[in-house]
Amino acid sequence: MKPQERQGQGPVPSQQALATAQGGGYGWLRRTLANRWVVAVRSFAIFAALWWLFYAWNGNPLQLPSPVVVVEAVWELLVGGELAEHALISTVRLMIALCISILLAVPLGFWMGCSPAVNSFVDPLVELLRPISGIAWLPLALFIFGVGNTLPVFIMVYVGFFPILLNTVAGVRQVDRKLLSAASTMGISRAAVLRYVLIPGALPTVMVGVRLAFAASWAAIVAAELIGSPSGLGFAIEWYRQLLMTPKVFAFILVIGVVGYLCDVGLRSLQRLLTPWSEGTGVQ
Amino acid sequence: MNKIIQTSRGLAILRACTLPFILLVVWQLWAMRQPASSPAPLPLQVVLTAFELVSKGGLVQALVQSLGRVVTGFFIALALGVVIGILMGSSRAVRESLDPIIESFRPIAPMAILPIAILWFGTGTSSALAIVSYAAFFPVLVNTVHGVSRIDRKLVLAAQTMGVPRLTVLTRVILPGALPSVLLGSRLAMGVAWTAIIAAELAVGAKSGGGGSGGIGQMMFVFYAYSINLNAIVVCMVVVGLVALLIDRIFRAAEIRLLPWRN
């Protein structure tokens, strides 16, 4: 084994040496430049430069502030605590709405997935309501709930409900029939079948549904807060637009992106933690 | 045998109609118990309002206006998304350079850029177009990149070996190979775009004092804020749902028609 290994390793340094020789001694430089992080930083630098050029050409800081001013605005909002306040409000609303959606949609999905009769009752209603986007509910919901906390939560529960439900139903149906037959052959109680066969089998798909629901809810919360809420990130961007404080508008948009990204990363690691055995593919 | 199938089919339809019917009855009963002065929508009233809106309320006009914006915005997004997607899908350097930028814009909801769109383009059609294009761009792009990078390398190499010019490789190998993904992306994009236009028109209406953007979202806002008419709002919601369903069906039909080899 050992000599072979050595043989296998042999050519590598010589190739590196060759590359270094060809690159005139700048091989390390080339390798550093090809690094993913360096490429990302380079892209952002070019993006910021283009932004600055466009800002200089446009010459209207109310429309497009310079990137430096935006960074300053982020810092100012961060130090003042205003940023954390609005981000926290929106995130809490999002979490509450996701929990309600999960509590409503997952049991119903399991029920629909297990019983064709229930499915034939409920599915048509779901298909009837699903095309009506959550945004279209806004005026009616504004009328029912008024401006406040309930409105964004309602819209997000509605938006998040369908992806979770559809993925739960699909996940339950995907569970291997042989496992179910084996479990009932061995005389296991129905509760145990649910606990040890159905739930582990369906969980990967359910988690995909939760991630899709999160993405849809996060898009909806901005609209809901922008129109019908006195607080939150969506409200903040519109508030500062009306005050014509454009750097702060940009700062909050940046925060919406960052919080959305962080939540997705969190959900992804939750997905890996709960269902390490599967990547899972969902339905949309 | 035939009869059994028929009865089971009838049963299925009966079951399908049960819950919506119960819901309608409960709604009607609840609304009838409200005092006459309350603006609560009534199912029967909604149907009447629908006829009224179609015949003289300008519902069709608003719908056409919204659809026009969605289709225009969608084609802008399609053109940009497919071109950038093919570049990113076929060149690793381009993909690695653009990916960080794209991924950092993706979690920013289309509605979040509405305030900037208003600052740049005002409250008219161009603002709505910007939001729709932004919303539709990402599904098209991501799916195009995925489709192009999944194309069998051997086909491209074979074409190059036979001395096919690069443009022909693009039109004859890469585009047909990526078409299924592009169509899937288009269907998702169109769905997102339709949601975004409603949101944009609603918000522009809400934030500019109802001032002229038009479209079905604006119409809903006017019914909410000025002539308080919840029946009309429900009509608009149903229309929004129907259009979304129709868009989805058209794209699914196009997928079957354009990609016969997949079924």
XYZ file of C-alpha atoms in Angstrom:
547
model
C 0.000 0.000 0.000
C 2.592 2.452 1.081
C 4.704 2.609 -2.061
C 1.574 2.903 -4.143
C 0.420 5.787 -2.037
C 3.705 7.433 -2.464
C 3.544 6.888 -6.183
C 0.068 8.391 -6.235
C 1.321 11.402 -4.342
C 4.406 11.665 -6.440
C 3.216 13.595 -9.449
C 1.244 16.167 -7.461
C 4.127 18.279 -6.142
C 5.864 18.141 -9.483
C 2.708 19.400 -11.195
C 2.478 22.177 -8.684
C 6.093 22.996 -9.360
C 5.318 23.014 -13.059
C 2.388 25.345 -12.568
C 4.523 27.629 -10.457
C 7.208 27.596 -13.118
C 4.683 28.380 -15.835
C 3.009 31.086 -13.815
C 6.337 32.784 -13.352
C 6.232 32.273 -9.570
C 2.714 33.694 -9.156
C 0.952 30.329 -8.754
C -0.016 31.177 -5.175
C -1.506 34.433 -6.361
C -3.570 32.696 -8.986
C -4.772 30.120 -6.483
C -5.757 32.821 -3.994
C -7.644 34.706 -6.686
C -9.600 31.559 -7.597
C -10.659 31.068 -3.974
C -14.430 31.253 -3.544
C -14.334 33.916 -0.856
C -11.956 36.079 -2.802
C -14.215 35.800 -5.845
C -17.220 36.770 -3.715
C -15.430 39.771 -2.242
C -14.306 40.809 -5.731
C -17.917 40.584 -6.977
C -19.203 42.691 -4.122
C -16.427 45.212 -4.647
C -17.355 45.539 -8.332
C -21.023 45.807 -7.365
C -20.287 48.574 -4.858
C -18.111 50.378 -7.392
C -20.864 50.246 -10.029
C -23.344 51.451 -7.439
C -21.079 54.378 -6.565
C -20.555 55.257 -10.233
C -24.283 55.182 -10.829
C -24.782 57.341 -7.756
C -22.237 59.859 -9.020
C -23.821 59.892 -12.485
C -27.387 60.128 -11.169
C -26.474 62.932 -8.781
C -29.639 62.649 -6.725
C -28.970 61.205 -3.254
C -32.718 61.060 -2.587
C -33.085 58.457 -5.313
C -29.820 56.609 -4.879
C -27.557 57.344 -1.917
C -23.895 56.417 -2.072
C -22.989 53.012 -0.597
C -20.913 54.691 2.104
C -23.908 56.641 3.393
C -25.994 53.449 3.441
C -23.369 51.666 5.522
C -23.345 54.635 7.873
C -27.144 54.482 8.112
C -26.975 50.778 8.956
C -24.460 51.505 11.682
C -26.545 54.347 13.072
C -29.728 52.241 13.171
C -27.800 49.358 14.678
C -26.344 51.489 17.463
C -29.658 53.227 18.082
C -31.371 49.862 18.508
C -34.114 50.745 16.058
C -32.982 48.115 13.609
C -33.038 45.311 16.163
C -36.452 46.456 17.374
C -38.161 46.260 13.975
C -36.316 43.091 12.983
C -37.352 41.455 16.255
C -41.009 42.402 15.781
C -41.072 40.967 12.279
C -39.217 37.807 13.260
C -41.510 37.153 16.225
C -44.557 37.581 13.995
C -43.007 35.230 11.482
C -42.301 32.590 14.128
C -45.813 32.815 15.601
C -47.353 32.522 12.141
C -45.133 29.573 11.172
C -46.012 27.767 14.420
C -49.752 28.295 13.822
C -49.436 27.119 10.206
C -47.544 24.013 11.305
C -50.034 23.239 14.067
C -52.948 23.566 11.646
C -51.491 22.047 8.505
C -49.445 19.095 9.778
C -52.230 17.244 11.657
C -54.683 17.944 8.838
C -52.098 16.765 6.314
C -51.536 13.518 8.215
C -55.272 12.960 8.400
C -55.705 13.657 4.668
C -52.726 11.484 3.784
C -53.997 8.530 5.802
C -57.655 8.639 4.862
C -58.747 8.972 1.215
C -62.263 9.865 2.383
C -61.048 12.905 4.333
C -58.872 13.838 1.408
C -61.814 13.771 -1.004
C -63.687 16.133 1.302
C -60.951 18.626 2.059
C -58.777 18.627 -1.064
C -61.301 20.418 -3.353
C -61.672 23.238 -0.842
C -57.882 23.552 -0.598
C -57.534 23.657 -4.371
C -60.281 26.273 -4.490
C -58.609 28.590 -1.981
C -54.955 28.019 -2.900
C -54.860 30.151 -6.075
C -56.068 33.194 -4.104
C -52.765 34.660 -2.965
C -52.370 35.894 0.593
C -51.861 39.422 -0.716
C -55.333 39.389 -2.240
C -56.728 38.828 1.259
C -55.187 42.092 2.464
C -58.122 44.481 1.920
C -60.644 42.084 3.432
C -58.313 41.262 6.319
C -57.676 44.966 6.862
C -61.385 45.399 7.231
C -61.804 42.436 9.599
C -58.702 42.821 11.782
C -57.781 46.455 11.309
C -54.223 47.748 11.323
C -52.144 45.951 13.908
C -50.463 42.719 14.889
C -53.164 40.282 13.809
C -53.180 41.260 10.148
C -49.588 40.265 9.219
C -49.867 37.078 11.269
C -53.139 36.129 9.564
C -51.706 36.732 6.095
C -48.585 34.701 6.893
C -50.558 31.803 8.385
C -52.679 31.718 5.242
C -49.642 31.881 2.962
C -47.663 29.280 4.913
C -50.556 26.859 5.371
C -50.717 25.489 1.823
C -47.075 24.495 1.209
C -46.947 22.697 4.567
C -50.271 20.938 3.987
C -49.449 19.781 0.455
C -45.998 18.562 1.457
C -47.344 16.740 4.503
C -49.953 14.933 2.409
C -47.314 14.039 -0.179
C -44.902 12.937 2.561
C -47.431 10.656 4.244
C -48.324 9.093 0.906
C -44.659 8.534 0.085
C -44.169 6.347 3.175
C -43.261 2.832 2.066
C -46.418 0.674 2.070
C -44.323 -2.372 2.976
C -43.249 -0.750 6.232
C -46.882 -0.049 7.109
C -47.890 -3.632 6.249
C -44.982 -4.997 8.244
C -45.936 -2.864 11.233
C -49.572 -3.963 11.161
C -48.550 -7.608 10.617
C -46.598 -7.405 13.833
C -49.683 -6.126 15.607
C -48.367 -2.701 16.535
C -50.927 -0.221 17.807
C -51.996 2.625 15.534
C -50.354 5.182 17.759
C -47.051 3.322 17.472
C -47.399 3.109 13.690
C -47.845 6.863 13.642
C -44.937 7.449 16.003
C -42.399 5.030 14.515
C -43.374 4.682 10.841
C -45.477 7.551 9.526
C -43.833 10.494 11.265
C -40.206 9.547 10.507
C -41.223 8.672 6.953
C -43.019 11.929 6.262
C -40.813 14.321 8.217
C -38.264 15.124 5.452
C -41.016 16.231 3.081
C -42.783 18.157 5.837
C -39.562 20.047 6.523
C -39.286 20.984 2.835
C -42.827 22.304 3.140
C -41.868 24.363 6.177
C -38.984 25.934 4.284
C -41.205 26.794 1.329
C -43.768 28.191 3.756
C -41.095 30.328 5.372
C -39.997 31.752 2.017
C -43.588 32.589 1.065
C -44.357 34.083 4.491
C -41.250 36.230 4.480
C -42.237 37.683 1.121
C -45.783 38.272 2.372
C -44.861 39.876 5.689
C -43.175 42.804 3.960
C -46.317 43.503 1.946
C -48.593 43.015 4.938
C -46.543 45.282 7.210
C -46.090 47.858 4.490
C -49.832 48.255 4.098
C -51.373 47.300 7.402
C -49.102 47.488 10.391
C -47.669 50.233 12.587
C -44.378 48.381 13.163
C -41.980 45.871 11.672
C -39.460 45.919 8.826
C -42.047 46.439 6.072
C -43.463 49.407 7.929
C -40.017 50.881 8.540
C -38.985 50.994 4.874
C -42.221 52.742 3.895
C -41.994 55.128 6.864
C -38.515 56.275 5.900
C -39.497 56.582 2.245
C -42.227 59.007 3.224
C -39.676 60.933 5.284
C -37.398 60.839 2.209
C -34.588 59.326 4.295
C -33.430 57.069 1.503
C -30.238 55.734 3.176
C -32.396 54.263 5.939
C -34.764 52.747 3.354
C -31.787 50.974 1.796
C -30.525 49.958 5.236
C -33.823 48.283 6.099
C -34.007 46.542 2.722
C -30.542 45.193 3.449
C -31.774 43.957 6.818
C -34.771 42.220 5.216
C -32.350 40.311 3.010
C -30.008 39.439 5.871
C -32.758 38.308 8.257
C -34.411 36.276 5.507
C -31.108 34.631 4.687
C -30.311 33.879 8.343
C -33.757 32.358 8.931
C -33.296 30.109 5.913
C -29.889 29.011 7.184
C -31.481 28.283 10.573
C -34.287 26.249 9.025
C -31.795 24.353 6.885
C -29.748 23.339 9.914
C -32.970 22.414 11.723
C -33.831 20.265 8.718
C -30.432 18.550 8.918
C -30.814 18.105 12.669
C -34.323 16.604 12.493
C -33.924 14.542 9.347
C -30.241 13.745 8.919
C -31.120 10.708 6.821
C -32.708 12.521 3.945
C -32.428 15.492 1.653
C -36.086 15.233 0.656
C -37.803 16.765 -2.344
C -41.056 18.566 -1.991
C -43.968 19.681 -4.076
C -44.683 23.286 -4.834
C -69.602 -2.169 -13.367
C -70.189 1.050 -15.244
C -72.858 1.992 -12.777
C -70.522 1.479 -9.845
C -67.968 3.788 -11.423
C -70.678 6.339 -12.098
C -71.992 6.254 -8.547
C -68.495 6.492 -7.102
C -67.844 9.436 -9.358
C -71.067 11.062 -8.250
C -70.040 10.411 -4.677
C -66.679 12.061 -5.261
C -68.333 15.165 -6.719
C -70.782 15.207 -3.824
C -67.916 15.000 -1.336
C -65.974 17.677 -3.196
C -68.908 20.069 -2.996
C -69.775 19.403 0.654
C -67.272 21.610 2.428
C -67.452 24.618 0.087
C -71.238 24.413 0.279
C -71.254 24.280 4.096
C -68.853 27.196 4.142
C -71.107 29.247 1.858
C -74.190 28.478 3.953
C -72.429 29.383 7.206
C -71.182 32.607 5.624
C -74.660 33.500 4.365
C -76.253 32.746 7.750
C -73.571 34.714 9.596
C -73.944 37.678 7.276
C -77.738 37.646 7.540
C -77.461 37.930 11.315
C -75.408 41.109 11.011
C -77.305 44.395 11.240
C -78.369 45.739 7.866
C -75.980 48.691 8.139
C -72.872 46.497 8.365
C -70.905 46.156 5.137
C -70.406 42.398 5.633
C -70.281 40.601 2.282
C -73.095 38.220 1.364
C -72.620 35.311 -1.066
C -75.717 36.229 -3.073
C -74.762 39.873 -3.059
C -71.272 38.931 -4.261
C -72.702 37.215 -7.338
C -74.857 40.256 -8.128
C -71.899 42.603 -7.628
C -69.829 40.448 -9.962
C -72.312 40.938 -12.802
C -72.512 44.626 -12.084
C -68.716 45.064 -12.033
C -68.271 43.184 -15.288
C -71.023 45.056 -17.088
C -70.230 48.614 -15.999
C -67.679 48.682 -13.172
C -64.556 48.435 -15.295
C -63.491 45.084 -13.858
C -62.476 43.786 -17.280
C -60.469 46.924 -17.982
C -58.640 46.713 -14.644
C -57.939 43.036 -15.247
C -56.527 43.713 -18.696
C -54.347 46.472 -17.279
C -52.944 44.199 -14.558
C -52.436 41.310 -16.971
C -50.665 43.581 -19.436
C -48.222 44.645 -16.730
C -47.642 41.068 -15.609
C -46.990 39.812 -19.130
C -44.644 42.701 -19.980
C -42.745 42.362 -16.720
C -42.573 38.638 -17.177
C -41.020 38.937 -20.636
C -38.423 41.409 -19.377
C -37.560 38.945 -16.607
C -37.543 36.042 -19.057
C -35.151 37.777 -21.451
C -32.760 38.816 -18.669
C -33.053 35.576 -16.754
C -32.462 33.282 -19.714
C -29.478 35.256 -21.052
C -27.759 35.581 -17.677
C -28.767 32.038 -16.801
C -27.150 30.607 -19.929
C -23.978 32.616 -19.277
C -23.877 31.437 -15.677
C -24.752 27.879 -16.577
C -22.101 27.490 -19.247
C -19.200 29.384 -17.689
C -17.885 28.550 -14.260
C -16.101 31.893 -13.894
C -19.296 33.857 -14.576
C -21.270 31.656 -12.204
C -18.823 32.032 -9.347
C -18.644 35.781 -9.808
C -22.381 36.431 -10.053
C -23.615 33.848 -7.569
C -22.843 35.831 -4.369
C -24.676 38.888 -5.713
C -27.699 36.903 -6.882
C -27.928 34.951 -3.639
C -27.845 38.100 -1.567
C -30.675 39.680 -3.551
C -32.860 36.576 -3.554
C -34.117 36.788 0.054
C -35.183 40.423 -0.479
C -38.913 40.244 -1.087
C -40.238 42.037 -4.199
C -42.409 44.233 -2.029
C -39.352 45.468 -0.135
C -38.099 47.258 -3.226
C -41.467 48.984 -3.719
C -40.412 52.148 -1.861
C -37.324 52.433 -4.078
C -39.422 51.742 -7.166
C -41.747 54.579 -6.164
C -38.766 56.894 -5.604
C -37.302 56.028 -9.001
C -40.291 55.501 -11.242
C -43.195 57.192 -9.484
C -46.515 55.504 -8.872
C -47.381 54.501 -12.415
C -46.935 51.520 -14.651
C -43.126 51.554 -14.732
C -42.998 51.103 -10.962
C -45.276 48.068 -11.186
C -43.217 46.705 -14.078
C -40.000 47.009 -12.070
C -41.452 45.014 -9.190
C -42.954 42.350 -11.424
C -39.704 41.902 -13.348
C -37.718 41.715 -10.135
C -40.087 39.104 -8.698
C -40.121 36.975 -11.850
C -36.390 37.240 -12.542
C -35.138 34.885 -9.828
C -37.235 31.784 -10.572
C -36.347 32.067 -14.286
C -32.644 32.597 -13.589
C -32.237 29.842 -11.009
C -34.047 27.283 -13.127
C -32.180 28.257 -16.304
C -28.819 27.882 -14.565
C -29.933 24.516 -13.252
C -31.160 23.429 -16.699
C -28.012 24.502 -18.544
C -25.650 22.930 -16.043
C -27.565 19.643 -16.287
C -27.148 19.323 -20.071
C -25.195 16.255 -21.123
C -21.607 17.463 -21.682
C -21.135 14.751 -24.296
C -23.743 16.339 -26.557
C -21.965 19.689 -26.447
C -18.575 18.045 -27.010
C -19.968 15.942 -29.878
C -21.361 19.041 -31.554
C -18.048 20.857 -31.145
C -16.124 17.864 -32.486
C -18.238 17.953 -35.615
C -17.271 21.569 -36.087
C -20.651 23.092 -35.325
C -20.373 26.859 -34.793
C -20.909 28.097 -31.246
C -24.146 29.896 -32.061
C -25.643 26.729 -33.509
C -24.546 24.775 -30.441
C -26.432 27.336 -28.395
C -29.642 27.199 -30.407
C -29.635 23.491 -31.212
C -28.124 21.875 -28.117
C -28.136 24.158 -25.099
C -31.511 25.852 -25.527
C -33.542 22.666 -26.180
C -31.690 20.941 -23.368
C -32.487 23.698 -20.909
C -36.070 24.207 -22.126
C -37.799 21.975 -19.535
C -36.169 23.863 -16.668
C -36.820 27.232 -18.292
C -40.496 26.373 -18.669
C -40.726 25.240 -15.064
C -39.039 28.456 -13.989
C -41.439 30.452 -16.164
C -44.456 28.834 -14.542
C -43.170 29.615 -11.051
C -42.157 33.121 -12.161
C -45.567 33.875 -13.616
C -47.231 32.783 -10.366
C -44.921 34.997 -8.319
C -45.391 37.865 -10.751
C -49.170 37.721 -10.478
C -48.949 37.868 -6.682
C -46.447 40.715 -6.904
C -48.562 42.852 -9.212
C -51.550 42.636 -6.869
C -49.342 43.589 -3.942
C -47.703 46.409 -5.879
C -50.979 47.915 -7.086
C -52.503 47.596 -3.627
C -49.545 49.219 -1.908
C -49.155 51.963 -4.495
C -52.846 52.667 -4.030
C -52.480 52.634 -0.266
C -49.379 54.794 -0.142
C -50.178 57.379 -2.775
C -53.703 58.173 -1.634
C -55.351 56.063 -4.307
C -53.607 58.047 -7.025
C -53.575 56.689 -10.538
C -51.890 53.367 -11.014
C -54.964 51.378 -11.981
C -55.264 47.631 -12.206
C -57.172 45.123 -10.160
C -55.106 45.604 -6.990
C -55.793 49.332 -7.048
C -59.460 48.550 -7.592
C -59.500 46.428 -4.444
C -57.900 49.213 -2.469
C -60.455 51.736 -3.684
C -63.250 49.396 -2.642
C -61.622 49.054 0.767
C -60.770 52.658 1.472
C -63.204 54.888 -0.444
C -66.415 53.203 -1.532
C -66.537 50.624 1.235
C -67.837 47.642 -0.683
C -66.735 44.284 0.653
C -68.810 42.374 -1.884
C -66.710 43.904 -4.632
C -63.508 43.033 -2.775
C -64.594 39.398 -2.629
C -65.362 39.503 -6.355
C -61.836 40.799 -6.999
C -60.356 38.075 -4.805
C -62.192 35.389 -6.733
C -61.030 36.907 -10.021
C -57.430 37.002 -8.757
C -57.710 33.334 -7.827
C -59.220 32.386 -11.177
C -56.489 34.181 -13.113
C -53.799 32.480 -11.021
C -55.396 29.111 -11.745
C -55.639 29.922 -15.446
C -51.988 30.994 -15.659
C -50.925 27.760 -13.983
C -53.026 25.649 -16.343
C -51.729 27.453 -19.452
C -48.105 26.854 -18.471
C -48.759 23.214 -17.623
C -50.442 22.753 -21.011
C -47.472 24.458 -22.679
C -45.089 22.107 -20.890
C -46.971 19.097 -22.245
C -47.237 20.605 -25.731
C -43.640 21.817 -26.061
C -41.964 18.883 -24.352
C -43.749 15.824 -25.732
C -40.697 13.655 -25.058
C -41.087 14.047 -21.326
C -44.522 12.431 -21.051
